[in-house]
mmCIF file of C-alpha atoms in Angstrom:
data_model
loop_
_atom_site.group_PDB
_atom_site.id
_atom_site.type_symbol
_atom_site.label_atom_id
_atom_site.label_comp_id
_atom_site.label_asym_id
_atom_site.label_seq_id
_atom_site.Cartn_x
_atom_site.Cartn_y
_atom_site.Cartn_z
ATOM 1 C CA MET A 1 -6.760 -95.156 -25.576
ATOM 2 C CA SER A 2 -5.220 -97.648 -27.563
ATOM 3 C CA LEU A 3 -4.503 -101.258 -26.568
ATOM 4 C CA PRO A 4 -1.690 -103.855 -27.639
ATOM 5 C CA ALA A 5 -2.187 -105.984 -30.363
ATOM 6 C CA ALA A 6 0.558 -108.834 -32.211
ATOM 7 C CA GLN A 7 0.938 -106.536 -35.087
ATOM 8 C CA GLY A 8 1.415 -103.021 -33.700
ATOM 9 C CA LYS A 9 -2.178 -102.027 -33.837
ATOM 10 C CA SER A 10 -5.024 -102.117 -32.069
ATOM 11 C CA MET A 11 -8.800 -101.996 -32.544
ATOM 12 C CA LEU A 12 -10.770 -100.460 -29.828
ATOM 13 C CA SER A 13 -14.749 -100.234 -29.812
ATOM 14 C CA LEU A 14 -16.090 -97.291 -28.290
ATOM 15 C CA ARG A 15 -19.640 -95.656 -27.963
ATOM 16 C CA SER A 16 -18.992 -92.003 -27.685
ATOM 17 C CA THR A 17 -21.825 -89.289 -26.697
ATOM 18 C CA SER A 18 -21.743 -85.680 -26.353
ATOM 19 C CA PHE A 19 -23.241 -83.329 -23.794
ATOM 20 C CA SER A 20 -24.467 -79.991 -23.345
ATOM 21 C CA ASN A 21 -26.548 -78.426 -20.927
ATOM 22 C CA GLY A 22 -26.800 -81.480 -19.221
ATOM 23 C CA ARG A 23 -28.675 -82.780 -22.333
ATOM 24 C CA ARG A 24 -27.354 -86.125 -24.685
ATOM 25 C CA ASP A 25 -26.565 -84.232 -28.004
ATOM 26 C CA THR A 26 -25.429 -86.872 -30.377
ATOM 27 C CA THR A 27 -24.324 -90.562 -29.905
ATOM 28 C CA ARG A 28 -22.599 -92.942 -32.231
ATOM 29 C CA THR A 29 -20.885 -96.437 -32.182
ATOM 30 C CA SER A 30 -17.488 -96.449 -34.050
ATOM 31 C CA ARG A 31 -14.551 -98.598 -34.366
ATOM 32 C CA VAL A 32 -11.517 -96.382 -33.626
ATOM 33 C CA GLN A 33 -7.730 -97.656 -34.561
ATOM 34 C CA MET A 34 -4.688 -96.046 -33.647
ATOM 35 C CA ALA A 35 -1.041 -96.943 -34.321
ATOM 36 C CA VAL A 36 1.263 -98.089 -31.446
ATOM 37 C CA ALA A 37 4.766 -97.709 -31.855
ATOM 38 C CA GLN A 38 6.428 -100.876 -32.547
ATOM 39 C CA GLY A 39 9.450 -99.353 -30.103
ATOM 40 C CA GLY A 40 6.718 -98.979 -27.463
ATOM 41 C CA MET A 41 5.276 -102.408 -28.256
ATOM 42 C CA ASP A 42 8.995 -104.042 -27.313
ATOM 43 C CA GLN A 43 8.943 -102.092 -24.112
ATOM 44 C CA ILE A 44 5.641 -103.375 -23.225
ATOM 45 C CA VAL A 45 6.386 -107.252 -24.189
ATOM 46 C CA GLY A 46 5.573 -109.883 -22.046
ATOM 47 C CA LEU A 47 3.340 -107.502 -20.130
ATOM 48 C CA LYS A 48 0.004 -109.032 -19.602
ATOM 49 C CA MET A 49 -2.778 -106.105 -19.994
ATOM 50 C CA PRO A 50 -5.713 -106.598 -17.773
ATOM 51 C CA ALA A 51 -9.032 -108.201 -19.402
ATOM 52 C CA SER A 52 -10.685 -104.418 -18.970
ATOM 53 C CA VAL A 53 -8.816 -103.121 -21.746
ATOM 54 C CA THR A 54 -10.251 -105.419 -24.392
ATOM 55 C CA LYS A 55 -13.611 -104.618 -23.074
ATOM 56 C CA SER A 56 -15.254 -101.918 -25.178
ATOM 57 C CA TRP A 57 -15.432 -98.496 -23.658
ATOM 58 C CA GLU A 58 -18.443 -95.662 -23.246
ATOM 59 C CA VAL A 59 -16.623 -92.548 -23.796
ATOM 60 C CA HIS A 60 -18.860 -89.055 -22.814
ATOM 61 C CA LYS A 61 -17.770 -85.584 -23.369
ATOM 62 C CA PHE A 62 -18.976 -83.247 -20.980
ATOM 63 C CA GLY A 63 -18.544 -79.764 -21.905
ATOM 64 C CA GLY A 64 -18.765 -76.464 -19.401
ATOM 65 C CA ALA A 65 -22.826 -76.196 -19.700
ATOM 66 C CA SER A 66 -22.936 -79.525 -18.124
ATOM 67 C CA LEU A 67 -20.788 -78.619 -15.121
ATOM 68 C CA ALA A 68 -22.162 -74.897 -14.430
ATOM 69 C CA ASP A 69 -22.315 -76.049 -10.610
ATOM 70 C CA ALA A 70 -22.441 -78.725 -7.891
ATOM 71 C CA GLY A 71 -25.758 -80.283 -8.988
ATOM 72 C CA LEU A 72 -24.726 -80.758 -12.736
ATOM 73 C CA TYR A 73 -21.763 -82.493 -11.717
ATOM 74 C CA ARG A 74 -23.847 -84.341 -9.473
ATOM 75 C CA THR A 75 -25.821 -85.256 -12.410
ATOM 76 C CA VAL A 76 -22.826 -85.904 -14.669
ATOM 77 C CA GLY A 77 -21.165 -88.286 -12.058
ATOM 78 C CA ASP A 78 -24.718 -89.831 -11.614
ATOM 79 C CA LEU A 79 -24.673 -90.977 -14.820
ATOM 80 C CA LEU A 80 -21.301 -92.191 -14.576
ATOM 81 C CA VAL A 81 -21.960 -93.995 -11.677
ATOM 82 C CA THR A 82 -24.502 -95.851 -13.622
ATOM 83 C CA GLU A 83 -22.340 -96.718 -16.429
ATOM 84 C CA SER A 84 -19.589 -98.364 -13.486
ATOM 85 C CA LEU A 85 -22.151 -100.162 -11.996
ATOM 86 C CA GLY A 86 -24.598 -101.308 -15.044
ATOM 87 C CA ARG A 87 -27.486 -100.781 -16.471
ATOM 88 C CA GLY A 88 -29.096 -104.385 -16.331
ATOM 89 C CA ASP A 89 -26.174 -105.596 -19.001
ATOM 90 C CA GLY A 90 -23.305 -105.502 -17.041
ATOM 91 C CA ALA A 91 -21.029 -102.918 -16.091
ATOM 92 C CA VAL A 92 -19.282 -100.603 -18.361
ATOM 93 C CA PRO A 93 -15.869 -99.043 -18.278
ATOM 94 C CA THR A 94 -16.288 -95.580 -18.937
ATOM 95 C CA MET A 95 -13.978 -92.383 -20.032
ATOM 96 C CA ALA A 96 -15.313 -89.317 -19.316
ATOM 97 C CA ILE A 97 -13.817 -86.275 -20.950
ATOM 98 C CA VAL A 98 -14.646 -82.660 -19.424
ATOM 99 C CA SER A 99 -14.376 -79.081 -19.903
ATOM 100 C CA ALA A 100 -13.842 -76.649 -17.564
ATOM 101 C CA MET A 101 -16.412 -75.791 -15.167
ATOM 102 C CA SER A 102 -18.685 -73.277 -16.946
ATOM 103 C CA GLY A 103 -17.079 -69.576 -16.772
ATOM 104 C CA THR A 104 -13.653 -70.316 -15.739
ATOM 105 C CA THR A 105 -11.678 -70.692 -18.811
ATOM 106 C CA ASP A 106 -13.060 -66.677 -19.625
ATOM 107 C CA GLN A 107 -12.058 -66.024 -15.753
ATOM 108 C CA LEU A 108 -8.793 -67.309 -15.998
ATOM 109 C CA ILE A 109 -8.198 -65.335 -19.570
ATOM 110 C CA GLY A 110 -9.208 -62.342 -17.118
ATOM 111 C CA VAL A 111 -6.272 -63.163 -14.954
ATOM 112 C CA VAL A 112 -4.128 -63.100 -17.279
ATOM 113 C CA ASN A 113 -5.068 -59.964 -18.793
ATOM 114 C CA ALA A 114 -5.060 -58.284 -15.575
ATOM 115 C CA ALA A 115 -1.719 -59.224 -14.853
ATOM 116 C CA LEU A 116 -0.298 -57.056 -17.587
ATOM 117 C CA LYS A 117 -1.468 -53.518 -15.781
ATOM 118 C CA ASP A 118 -2.467 -54.615 -12.227
ATOM 119 C CA PRO A 119 -0.795 -58.394 -10.585
ATOM 120 C CA ALA A 120 -3.142 -57.259 -7.489
ATOM 121 C CA GLU A 121 -6.147 -57.369 -9.697
ATOM 122 C CA ALA A 122 -5.290 -60.540 -11.341
ATOM 123 C CA LYS A 123 -5.118 -62.320 -7.626
ATOM 124 C CA LYS A 124 -8.522 -61.114 -6.956
ATOM 125 C CA LEU A 125 -9.926 -62.444 -10.172
ATOM 126 C CA LEU A 126 -7.652 -65.610 -9.481
ATOM 127 C CA ASP A 127 -9.123 -66.387 -5.871
ATOM 128 C CA VAL A 128 -12.628 -65.510 -7.343
ATOM 129 C CA ALA A 129 -12.065 -68.511 -10.077
ATOM 130 C CA VAL A 130 -10.287 -70.729 -7.546
ATOM 131 C CA ASP A 131 -12.925 -70.157 -4.624
ATOM 132 C CA LYS A 132 -15.696 -71.145 -6.505
ATOM 133 C CA GLN A 133 -13.964 -74.398 -8.047
ATOM 134 C CA ILE A 134 -13.314 -75.510 -4.110
ATOM 135 C CA SER A 135 -16.470 -74.289 -2.767
ATOM 136 C CA THR A 136 -18.213 -76.631 -5.582
ATOM 137 C CA LEU A 137 -15.970 -79.599 -4.563
ATOM 138 C CA LYS A 138 -17.215 -79.279 -1.082
ATOM 139 C CA GLU A 139 -20.466 -79.534 -1.878
ATOM 140 C CA LEU A 140 -19.814 -83.021 -3.776
ATOM 141 C CA ALA A 141 -17.287 -84.580 -1.231
ATOM 142 C CA GLY A 142 -16.335 -85.143 2.323
ATOM 143 C CA PRO A 143 -13.019 -83.856 3.759
ATOM 144 C CA GLU A 144 -10.811 -86.715 3.304
ATOM 145 C CA ILE A 145 -11.472 -86.464 -0.303
ATOM 146 C CA VAL A 146 -11.569 -82.342 -0.597
ATOM 147 C CA ALA A 147 -8.420 -81.878 1.364
ATOM 148 C CA PRO A 148 -5.613 -83.555 -1.039
ATOM 149 C CA ILE A 149 -8.046 -81.814 -4.408
ATOM 150 C CA GLU A 150 -7.988 -78.304 -2.692
ATOM 151 C CA ARG A 151 -3.868 -78.554 -2.196
ATOM 152 C CA ASN A 152 -3.602 -78.969 -5.541
ATOM 153 C CA ILE A 153 -5.662 -76.269 -7.052
ATOM 154 C CA ARG A 154 -3.871 -73.841 -4.552
ATOM 155 C CA LYS A 155 -0.682 -75.108 -5.500
ATOM 156 C CA ASP A 156 -1.730 -74.366 -9.124
ATOM 157 C CA ALA A 157 -3.096 -71.015 -8.267
ATOM 158 C CA ASP A 158 0.268 -70.121 -6.553
ATOM 159 C CA ASP A 159 2.075 -71.473 -9.894
ATOM 160 C CA ILE A 160 0.176 -69.346 -11.806
ATOM 161 C CA MET A 161 0.961 -66.353 -9.955
ATOM 162 C CA GLY A 162 4.676 -67.011 -10.393
ATOM 163 C CA VAL A 163 4.052 -67.332 -13.960
ATOM 164 C CA LEU A 164 2.164 -63.926 -14.054
ATOM 165 C CA GLN A 165 4.509 -61.836 -11.974
ATOM 166 C CA ALA A 166 6.570 -61.675 -15.324
ATOM 167 C CA LEU A 167 4.006 -60.211 -17.634
ATOM 168 C CA LYS A 168 3.655 -56.319 -15.879
ATOM 169 C CA LEU A 169 7.377 -56.468 -17.032
ATOM 170 C CA LEU A 170 6.878 -58.108 -20.231
ATOM 171 C CA ARG A 171 4.130 -56.130 -21.665
ATOM 172 C CA THR A 172 2.822 -58.675 -23.715
ATOM 173 C CA ILE A 173 1.442 -62.350 -23.310
ATOM 174 C CA PRO A 174 3.310 -65.044 -24.550
ATOM 175 C CA ALA A 175 1.178 -67.529 -26.392
ATOM 176 C CA VAL A 176 2.594 -70.820 -24.098
ATOM 177 C CA THR A 177 1.734 -68.760 -21.026
ATOM 178 C CA LEU A 178 -2.033 -68.026 -22.300
ATOM 179 C CA GLU A 179 -2.184 -71.834 -23.166
ATOM 180 C CA LEU A 180 -0.663 -72.902 -19.893
ATOM 181 C CA ILE A 181 -3.004 -71.223 -17.299
ATOM 182 C CA THR A 182 -6.321 -71.456 -19.503
ATOM 183 C CA GLY A 183 -5.701 -74.882 -19.198
ATOM 184 C CA PHE A 184 -5.942 -75.229 -15.357
ATOM 185 C CA GLY A 185 -9.830 -74.604 -15.560
ATOM 186 C CA GLU A 186 -9.841 -78.508 -17.163
ATOM 187 C CA VAL A 187 -7.414 -80.022 -14.493
ATOM 188 C CA TRP A 188 -9.591 -78.559 -11.730
ATOM 189 C CA SER A 189 -13.204 -79.688 -13.372
ATOM 190 C CA ALA A 190 -11.154 -83.184 -13.994
ATOM 191 C CA GLN A 191 -10.352 -83.550 -10.215
ATOM 192 C CA THR A 192 -13.340 -82.490 -9.072
ATOM 193 C CA LEU A 193 -15.550 -84.652 -10.957
ATOM 194 C CA ASN A 194 -13.283 -87.638 -9.911
ATOM 195 C CA GLY A 195 -13.821 -86.651 -6.121
ATOM 196 C CA TYR A 196 -17.703 -86.894 -6.455
ATOM 197 C CA LEU A 197 -17.095 -90.262 -7.890
ATOM 198 C CA LYS A 198 -14.524 -91.527 -5.470
ATOM 199 C CA ALA A 199 -17.528 -90.015 -2.653
ATOM 200 C CA LYS A 200 -19.786 -92.606 -4.615
ATOM 201 C CA GLY A 201 -17.562 -95.517 -4.142
ATOM 202 C CA VAL A 202 -17.076 -95.740 -7.534
ATOM 203 C CA PRO A 203 -13.439 -97.422 -9.129
ATOM 204 C CA CYS A 204 -12.240 -94.332 -10.594
ATOM 205 C CA ASP A 205 -9.342 -92.145 -11.180
ATOM 206 C CA TRP A 206 -8.683 -89.066 -13.525
ATOM 207 C CA ILE A 207 -6.110 -88.325 -16.020
ATOM 208 C CA ASP A 208 -4.149 -84.756 -17.005
ATOM 209 C CA ALA A 209 -3.841 -85.150 -20.435
ATOM 210 C CA ARG A 210 -0.773 -82.991 -20.685
ATOM 211 C CA GLU A 211 0.869 -86.008 -19.288
ATOM 212 C CA ILE A 212 -0.373 -88.338 -22.181
ATOM 213 C CA LEU A 213 -1.699 -86.276 -25.072
ATOM 214 C CA ILE A 214 1.524 -85.480 -27.096
ATOM 215 C CA VAL A 215 1.165 -83.020 -29.794
ATOM 216 C CA GLU A 216 2.720 -80.894 -32.592
ATOM 217 C CA SER A 217 1.258 -77.295 -32.014
ATOM 218 C CA THR A 218 1.774 -74.649 -34.177
ATOM 219 C CA LEU A 219 0.978 -70.507 -33.352
ATOM 220 C CA SER A 220 0.859 -68.041 -35.798
ATOM 221 C CA GLY A 221 -1.355 -65.820 -33.726
ATOM 222 C CA LEU A 222 -2.678 -65.393 -30.474
ATOM 223 C CA GLY A 223 -6.107 -65.459 -29.450
ATOM 224 C CA GLU A 224 -8.221 -66.183 -26.477
ATOM 225 C CA LYS A 225 -7.680 -70.021 -26.218
ATOM 226 C CA GLY A 226 -5.921 -70.152 -29.327
ATOM 227 C CA SER A 227 -8.201 -70.612 -32.568
ATOM 228 C CA ALA A 228 -7.909 -73.322 -35.139
ATOM 229 C CA ALA A 229 -7.687 -70.283 -37.622
ATOM 230 C CA THR A 230 -4.530 -69.446 -36.166
ATOM 231 C CA ALA A 231 -2.837 -72.504 -34.992
ATOM 232 C CA GLY A 232 -2.492 -76.256 -36.406
ATOM 233 C CA VAL A 233 -2.741 -79.101 -33.467
ATOM 234 C CA ASN A 234 -1.302 -82.834 -34.901
ATOM 235 C CA PRO A 235 -1.460 -85.439 -32.262
ATOM 236 C CA LEU A 236 1.492 -87.558 -31.858
ATOM 237 C CA TRP A 237 -0.228 -91.021 -31.937
ATOM 238 C CA GLU A 238 2.542 -93.053 -31.008
ATOM 239 C CA GLU A 239 4.534 -91.356 -28.024
ATOM 240 C CA THR A 240 0.764 -90.913 -26.746
ATOM 241 C CA SER A 241 -0.383 -94.410 -26.931
ATOM 242 C CA LEU A 242 2.803 -95.579 -25.466
ATOM 243 C CA ARG A 243 2.146 -92.928 -22.653
ATOM 244 C CA MET A 244 -1.492 -94.258 -22.290
ATOM 245 C CA GLN A 245 0.100 -97.557 -21.879
ATOM 246 C CA ARG A 246 2.121 -96.959 -19.163
ATOM 247 C CA TRP A 247 -0.611 -95.269 -17.592
ATOM 248 C CA TRP A 248 -2.640 -97.907 -17.241
ATOM 249 C CA LEU A 249 -0.064 -100.393 -16.380
ATOM 250 C CA GLU A 250 1.381 -98.330 -13.650
ATOM 251 C CA ARG A 251 -1.005 -95.719 -12.183
ATOM 252 C CA ALA A 252 -4.359 -97.662 -12.947
ATOM 253 C CA ALA A 253 -2.680 -100.738 -11.341
ATOM 254 C CA ALA A 254 -1.986 -98.891 -8.186
ATOM 255 C CA ASN A 255 -4.964 -97.718 -7.827
ATOM 256 C CA GLY A 256 -6.723 -100.808 -7.658
ATOM 257 C CA LEU A 257 -8.476 -100.480 -11.355
ATOM 258 C CA HIS A 258 -7.025 -103.913 -12.521
ATOM 259 C CA GLY A 259 -8.559 -107.182 -11.669
ATOM 260 C CA LEU A 260 -12.139 -105.792 -11.325
ATOM 261 C CA ASP A 261 -15.580 -108.037 -10.799
ATOM 262 C CA TYR A 262 -17.277 -106.638 -13.935
ATOM 263 C CA SER A 263 -20.584 -107.995 -12.740
ATOM 264 C CA ARG A 264 -20.114 -105.519 -9.884
ATOM 265 C CA ALA A 265 -18.298 -102.553 -11.376
ATOM 266 C CA ALA A 266 -16.378 -101.352 -13.843
ATOM 267 C CA PRO A 267 -13.722 -98.198 -13.931
ATOM 268 C CA VAL A 268 -14.583 -94.823 -14.603
ATOM 269 C CA ILE A 269 -11.741 -92.433 -15.828
ATOM 270 C CA THR A 270 -11.762 -88.859 -16.051
ATOM 271 C CA VAL A 271 -10.207 -87.166 -18.474
ATOM 272 C CA THR A 272 -8.902 -83.308 -19.011
ATOM 273 C CA GLY A 273 -10.296 -82.078 -22.345
ATOM 274 C CA PHE A 274 -8.713 -79.038 -24.124
ATOM 275 C CA VAL A 275 -4.917 -79.596 -23.018
ATOM 276 C CA ALA A 276 -1.888 -81.235 -23.962
ATOM 277 C CA SER A 277 1.780 -81.352 -24.216
ATOM 278 C CA THR A 278 4.336 -80.770 -27.109
ATOM 279 C CA ALA A 279 7.209 -83.462 -27.458
ATOM 280 C CA ASP A 280 9.370 -81.220 -25.553
ATOM 281 C CA GLY A 281 6.950 -80.828 -22.740
ATOM 282 C CA ALA A 282 5.620 -77.155 -23.091
ATOM 283 C CA PRO A 283 1.925 -77.010 -22.328
ATOM 284 C CA THR A 284 -0.441 -76.610 -25.086
ATOM 285 C CA THR A 285 -4.108 -76.647 -26.126
ATOM 286 C CA LEU A 286 -6.116 -78.390 -28.673
ATOM 287 C CA LYS A 287 -7.599 -74.903 -29.304
ATOM 288 C CA ARG A 288 -10.914 -74.237 -30.618
#
């Protein structure tokens, strides 16, 4: 996440924490500098950014083992609620980067593999993954919050089956197909956690990183989810920075995340881990 500055650069103070199996693994405080494209700065010149973007943000990463069931989503969500509402020293704006729900990525890989021989079996496996995510969501929020997220997930499932129809004819799995489909676990997970936060009354929103994080990705081989040994991923920071600026100025404003009283509550933004897009819009991943 980058912020505007007079010289086309910005400094954002981040406190970064990662979690596994619901436990806090590592914590570090760092100063992160990201370049903002001068062209991008020209486009937003004259726009006043809300005061909240100048504050230090907490950034947490939650792995799939920390999101294995509804109880663990609650544990994660309650930690983020505490961040939002304050811990005795004021509310803290927070970004939570999430993996897919435990087991979901492997389920989606199984769906893709099954589609090569038996589309009906692939559909059954996909239904299992979808039903697991939706049943978890329903334990975390009421119908008014669940309904739009469930529609999104079921539409994604329909889109996945549309893509998979061609695999039986192709008799192979294109790399971009595997990357597209395996990334849906993070998309569903982010919406699920955001749904819980919304149910708790926290000012919140979620980001599909495929719309923000732009990378150069080179695949030289195909493995499950892709491998750092067979692929390279280089973030395009300037384009990514500009997209983040636009998101904050447009969607965050529309959803009431500007002008918050930080003595009472700060925003929590849930972001999909693992997924990104290439400069030409193709879905990709950050690899293992």
